[in-house]
mmCIF file of C-alpha atoms in Angstrom:
data_model
loop_
_atom_site.group_PDB
_atom_site.id
_atom_site.type_symbol
_atom_site.label_atom_id
_atom_site.label_comp_id
_atom_site.label_asym_id
_atom_site.label_seq_id
_atom_site.Cartn_x
_atom_site.Cartn_y
_atom_site.Cartn_z
ATOM 1 C CA ALA L 1 158.644 80.244 135.303
ATOM 2 C CA ARG L 2 157.836 76.606 135.865
ATOM 3 C CA ILE L 3 156.429 74.811 138.877
ATOM 4 C CA LYS L 4 156.157 71.051 139.301
ATOM 5 C CA ILE L 5 153.406 69.561 141.400
ATOM 6 C CA GLY L 6 153.725 65.791 141.588
ATOM 7 C CA ASN L 7 154.247 64.648 138.010
ATOM 8 C CA ASN L 8 152.616 67.771 136.513
ATOM 9 C CA THR L 9 154.665 70.762 135.339
ATOM 10 C CA ILE L 10 152.887 74.109 135.034
ATOM 11 C CA THR L 11 154.365 77.155 133.304
ATOM 12 C CA SER L 12 153.654 80.864 133.711
ATOM 13 C CA PRO L 13 154.974 84.016 131.986
ATOM 14 C CA THR L 14 155.687 85.429 135.461
ATOM 15 C CA ASN L 15 156.583 84.057 138.876
ATOM 16 C CA ARG L 16 152.891 83.986 139.831
ATOM 17 C CA PHE L 17 150.743 80.891 139.294
ATOM 18 C CA GLU L 18 146.997 81.387 139.574
ATOM 19 C CA GLY L 19 144.225 78.817 139.466
ATOM 20 C CA ILE L 20 146.328 75.805 140.428
ATOM 21 C CA VAL L 21 143.765 75.286 143.160
ATOM 22 C CA SER L 22 140.532 77.290 143.175
ATOM 23 C CA GLY L 23 141.164 80.534 145.048
ATOM 24 C CA LEU L 24 144.887 79.883 145.466
ATOM 25 C CA THR L 25 147.745 81.937 143.988
ATOM 26 C CA VAL L 26 151.344 80.728 144.290
ATOM 27 C CA GLU L 27 154.258 83.120 143.843
ATOM 28 C CA VAL L 28 157.686 81.528 143.326
ATOM 29 C CA LYS L 29 160.547 83.341 145.061
ATOM 30 C CA LYS L 30 163.474 81.073 144.094
ATOM 31 C CA GLU L 31 164.300 77.614 142.861
ATOM 32 C CA GLY L 32 163.851 74.729 145.272
ATOM 33 C CA ASN L 33 161.266 72.504 146.894
ATOM 34 C CA ALA L 34 158.355 73.577 149.092
ATOM 35 C CA THR L 35 155.346 72.042 150.764
ATOM 36 C CA VAL L 36 152.080 73.950 150.473
ATOM 37 C CA THR L 37 149.188 72.983 152.717
ATOM 38 C CA VAL L 38 145.697 74.084 151.712
ATOM 39 C CA SER L 39 142.809 74.037 154.180
ATOM 40 C CA GLU L 40 139.268 75.379 154.160
ATOM 41 C CA ASP L 41 138.759 78.774 155.811
ATOM 42 C CA TYR L 42 135.245 79.266 157.185
ATOM 43 C CA SER L 43 135.951 82.568 158.890
ATOM 44 C CA LYS L 44 134.041 84.358 156.133
ATOM 45 C CA VAL L 45 130.985 82.248 156.920
ATOM 46 C CA SER L 46 131.222 83.184 160.592
ATOM 47 C CA ASN L 47 131.688 86.821 159.645
ATOM 48 C CA PHE L 48 128.718 86.620 157.287
ATOM 49 C CA LEU L 49 126.452 85.189 159.997
ATOM 50 C CA SER L 50 127.658 87.748 162.541
ATOM 51 C CA ASP L 51 126.976 90.570 160.092
ATOM 52 C CA PHE L 52 123.597 89.053 159.219
ATOM 53 C CA VAL L 53 122.642 88.850 162.904
ATOM 54 C CA ARG L 54 123.666 92.481 163.416
ATOM 55 C CA ARG L 55 121.565 93.689 160.484
ATOM 56 C CA TYR L 56 118.661 91.409 161.412
ATOM 57 C CA ASN L 57 118.653 92.758 164.972
ATOM 58 C CA ALA L 58 118.675 96.341 163.672
ATOM 59 C CA VAL L 59 115.512 95.641 161.658
ATOM 60 C CA VAL L 60 113.755 93.853 164.536
ATOM 61 C CA SER L 61 114.687 96.602 167.017
ATOM 62 C CA GLN L 62 113.294 99.235 164.653
ATOM 63 C CA VAL L 63 110.060 97.255 164.222
ATOM 64 C CA ASN L 64 109.785 96.904 168.011
ATOM 65 C CA LYS L 65 110.222 100.647 168.399
ATOM 66 C CA LEU L 66 107.693 101.567 165.709
ATOM 67 C CA THR L 67 105.022 99.151 166.937
ATOM 68 C CA ALA L 68 105.492 99.758 170.681
ATOM 69 C CA LYS L 69 103.027 101.761 172.779
ATOM 70 C CA ASP L 70 102.856 105.302 171.398
ATOM 71 C CA GLY L 71 104.825 104.180 168.325
ATOM 72 C CA ILE L 72 103.633 105.574 165.007
ATOM 73 C CA PHE L 73 102.758 102.034 163.805
ATOM 74 C CA GLN L 74 101.223 100.759 167.043
ATOM 75 C CA GLY L 75 98.623 98.141 166.126
ATOM 76 C CA ASP L 76 99.757 98.006 162.487
ATOM 77 C CA TYR L 77 99.876 94.274 161.761
ATOM 78 C CA GLY L 78 101.609 94.860 158.430
ATOM 79 C CA VAL L 79 104.679 96.331 160.119
ATOM 80 C CA ALA L 80 104.536 94.035 163.160
ATOM 81 C CA GLY L 81 104.297 91.037 160.817
ATOM 82 C CA ILE L 82 107.787 91.739 159.470
ATOM 83 C CA LYS L 83 109.244 90.058 162.582
ATOM 84 C CA SER L 84 107.261 86.844 162.120
ATOM 85 C CA GLU L 85 108.016 86.800 158.382
ATOM 86 C CA LEU L 86 111.732 87.097 159.065
ATOM 87 C CA SER L 87 111.766 84.481 161.815
ATOM 88 C CA ARG L 88 110.116 81.912 159.529
ATOM 89 C CA MET L 89 113.173 82.053 157.274
ATOM 90 C CA LEU L 90 115.512 81.009 160.074
ATOM 91 C CA ASP L 91 114.316 77.413 160.491
ATOM 92 C CA LYS L 92 117.552 75.890 159.148
ATOM 93 C CA LEU L 93 119.669 78.174 161.337
ATOM 94 C CA PHE L 94 117.664 77.107 164.381
ATOM 95 C CA ALA L 95 117.821 73.443 163.353
ATOM 96 C CA GLU L 96 121.630 73.563 163.347
ATOM 97 C CA ASP L 97 121.731 75.747 166.484
ATOM 98 C CA LEU L 98 123.666 78.420 164.558
ATOM 99 C CA VAL L 99 121.690 81.254 166.191
ATOM 100 C CA ASN L 100 119.715 81.746 169.394
ATOM 101 C CA ILE L 101 116.632 83.939 169.606
ATOM 102 C CA LYS L 102 116.047 86.362 172.470
ATOM 103 C CA GLU L 103 112.787 87.384 174.123
ATOM 104 C CA ASP L 104 112.519 90.615 172.089
ATOM 105 C CA GLY L 105 112.957 88.715 168.801
ATOM 106 C CA THR L 106 116.591 89.629 168.217
ATOM 107 C CA LEU L 107 119.239 86.992 167.508
ATOM 108 C CA GLU L 108 122.563 85.904 168.935
ATOM 109 C CA ALA L 109 125.108 84.124 166.724
ATOM 110 C CA ASN L 110 126.470 80.791 167.981
ATOM 111 C CA THR L 111 130.021 80.893 166.604
ATOM 112 C CA SER L 112 131.058 77.576 168.129
ATOM 113 C CA ALA L 113 128.167 75.809 166.371
ATOM 114 C CA VAL L 114 129.215 77.387 163.060
ATOM 115 C CA ASN L 115 132.772 76.110 163.449
ATOM 116 C CA SER L 116 131.562 72.693 164.547
ATOM 117 C CA LEU L 117 129.264 72.308 161.519
ATOM 118 C CA ALA L 118 132.006 73.589 159.212
ATOM 119 C CA ASN L 119 134.312 70.816 160.414
ATOM 120 C CA SER L 120 131.746 68.016 160.506
ATOM 121 C CA ASN L 121 129.521 68.831 157.500
ATOM 122 C CA PRO L 122 130.714 71.786 155.383
ATOM 123 C CA ASN L 123 128.219 70.998 152.620
ATOM 124 C CA ARG L 124 125.369 71.339 155.088
ATOM 125 C CA LEU L 125 126.736 74.692 156.248
ATOM 126 C CA LYS L 126 126.927 75.845 152.639
ATOM 127 C CA GLU L 127 123.326 74.686 152.091
ATOM 128 C CA VAL L 128 122.091 76.603 155.161
ATOM 129 C CA VAL L 129 123.874 79.817 154.180
ATOM 130 C CA THR L 130 122.785 79.583 150.526
ATOM 131 C CA ASP L 131 119.174 78.977 151.571
ATOM 132 C CA LEU L 132 119.302 81.969 153.929
ATOM 133 C CA GLN L 133 120.736 84.256 151.254
ATOM 134 C CA SER L 134 118.107 83.174 148.730
ATOM 135 C CA LYS L 135 115.117 83.584 151.029
ATOM 136 C CA MET L 136 116.250 86.827 152.612
ATOM 137 C CA GLY L 137 117.214 88.316 149.267
ATOM 138 C CA SER L 138 113.825 87.708 147.656
ATOM 139 C CA TYR L 139 111.989 88.795 150.818
ATOM 140 C CA ALA L 140 114.024 91.998 151.056
ATOM 141 C CA ILE L 141 113.202 92.908 147.446
ATOM 142 C CA ARG L 142 109.504 92.108 147.887
ATOM 143 C CA THR L 143 109.218 93.948 151.208
ATOM 144 C CA SER L 144 111.159 96.941 149.903
ATOM 145 C CA THR L 145 108.738 97.210 146.980
ATOM 146 C CA ASN L 146 105.714 96.962 149.287
ATOM 147 C CA LEU L 147 107.119 99.538 151.701
ATOM 148 C CA GLN L 148 107.923 101.891 148.826
ATOM 149 C CA THR L 149 104.345 101.512 147.554
ATOM 150 C CA SER L 150 103.002 102.302 151.034
ATOM 151 C CA SER L 151 105.380 105.251 151.311
ATOM 152 C CA ASN L 152 104.182 106.595 147.961
ATOM 153 C CA ASP L 153 100.563 106.154 149.065
ATOM 154 C CA TYR L 154 101.188 108.042 152.323
ATOM 155 C CA GLN L 155 103.035 110.771 150.451
ATOM 156 C CA SER L 156 100.139 111.084 148.019
ATOM 157 C CA ARG L 157 97.722 111.485 150.926
ATOM 158 C CA ILE L 158 99.990 114.051 152.559
ATOM 159 C CA ASP L 159 100.167 116.013 149.300
ATOM 160 C CA GLN L 160 96.365 115.941 149.028
ATOM 161 C CA ILE L 161 95.991 117.156 152.614
ATOM 162 C CA LYS L 162 98.514 119.932 151.999
ATOM 163 C CA GLN L 163 96.655 120.958 148.848
ATOM 164 C CA ARG L 164 93.332 121.028 150.691
ATOM 165 C CA ALA L 165 94.952 122.965 153.535
ATOM 166 C CA GLU L 166 96.264 125.538 151.053
ATOM 167 C CA ILE L 167 92.807 125.899 149.482
ATOM 168 C CA LEU L 168 91.203 126.272 152.916
ATOM 169 C CA GLY L 169 93.901 128.773 153.860
ATOM 170 C CA GLU L 170 93.107 130.879 150.789
ATOM 171 C CA GLN L 171 89.380 130.651 151.578
ATOM 172 C CA LEU L 172 90.036 131.745 155.165
ATOM 173 C CA LEU L 173 92.093 134.709 153.960
ATOM 174 C CA ARG L 174 89.266 135.780 151.631
ATOM 175 C CA GLU L 175 86.739 135.342 154.442
ATOM 176 C CA GLU L 176 88.989 137.343 156.767
ATOM 177 C CA GLU L 177 89.145 140.188 154.236
ATOM 178 C CA ARG L 178 85.374 140.073 153.800
ATOM 179 C CA LEU L 179 84.829 140.202 157.562
ATOM 180 C CA LYS L 180 87.260 143.105 157.876
ATOM 181 C CA MET L 181 85.280 145.012 155.252
ATOM 182 C CA GLU L 182 81.999 144.169 157.011
ATOM 183 C CA TYR L 183 83.481 145.269 160.318
ATOM 184 C CA ALA L 184 84.645 148.522 158.758
ATOM 185 C CA LYS L 185 81.121 149.135 157.483
ATOM 186 C CA VAL L 186 79.645 148.340 160.894
ATOM 187 C CA GLU L 187 82.190 150.632 162.526
ATOM 188 C CA VAL L 188 81.174 153.473 160.190
ATOM 189 C CA PHE L 189 77.523 152.753 160.888
ATOM 190 C CA MET L 190 78.128 152.788 164.655
ATOM 191 C CA ASN L 191 79.963 156.101 164.419
ATOM 192 C CA ARG L 192 77.118 157.634 162.446
ATOM 193 C CA ALA L 193 74.564 156.146 164.834
ATOM 194 C CA GLN L 194 76.468 157.676 167.734
ATOM 195 C CA GLU L 195 76.381 161.042 165.976
ATOM 196 C CA VAL L 196 72.625 160.738 165.515
ATOM 197 C CA MET L 197 72.183 159.772 169.170
ATOM 198 C CA ASP L 198 74.277 162.779 170.242
ATOM 199 C CA ARG L 199 72.146 165.089 168.107
ATOM 200 C CA LEU L 200 68.940 163.585 169.453
ATOM 201 C CA GLN L 201 70.213 163.986 172.988
ATOM 202 C CA ALA L 202 71.129 167.604 172.328
ATOM 203 C CA PHE L 203 67.718 168.171 170.762
ATOM 204 C CA MET L 204 65.952 166.604 173.761
ATOM 205 C CA VAL L 205 67.926 168.857 176.119
ATOM 206 C CA SER L 206 67.044 171.918 174.068
ATOM 207 C CA LEU L 207 63.399 170.867 173.940
ATOM 208 C CA SER L 208 63.339 170.297 177.681
ATOM 209 C CA GLU L 209 64.813 173.721 178.356
ATOM 210 C CA ALA L 210 62.362 175.369 175.981
ATOM 211 C CA THR L 211 59.454 173.643 177.728
ATOM 212 C CA LYS L 212 60.626 174.864 181.117
ATOM 213 C CA LYS L 213 60.780 178.474 179.900
ATOM 214 C CA LYS L 214 57.169 178.297 178.702
#
């Protein structure tokens, strides 16, 4: 198949022509003339920012929950600091008014601002998104490694506590057995002592009766 664009003729072994324009595939249905209009589609950028905001808010909400009153990380500045670390990477988004921040630290995407910047300065939009991906990517890897290290440290402590608890449990069982044996001995001694007391009492009664007869 052949297709002519302006003065250029392009051939293909099939009716599909790929790579004429980056990201564009043309499929020829029949002979004739046609006008193809190509325009930039920034919907993926909007979708990316919306998805980013959703994931960002999920992280911030979880941090809020964990560091709130009675949360397991209440007062832990390492976990609470995740919010401030994340927010510092949003300067370019804030500068272009692409997102709005709420009182609890979560974000709200400004779709109209995204579309406006895409039309007026697409290179700037690309720069903002690329910068965000780079910073967030490296931070996510670094934070994931740190959190995994902390998790391993906590797990190691838990394992040590469990091991000590098992040792103490075995010691308590041995002590319980020893006390049971001691109690059994005391019980035998008390029974024998009671027998002796009964005999003494019987002897005293007999002695008293014998004294009366005299």
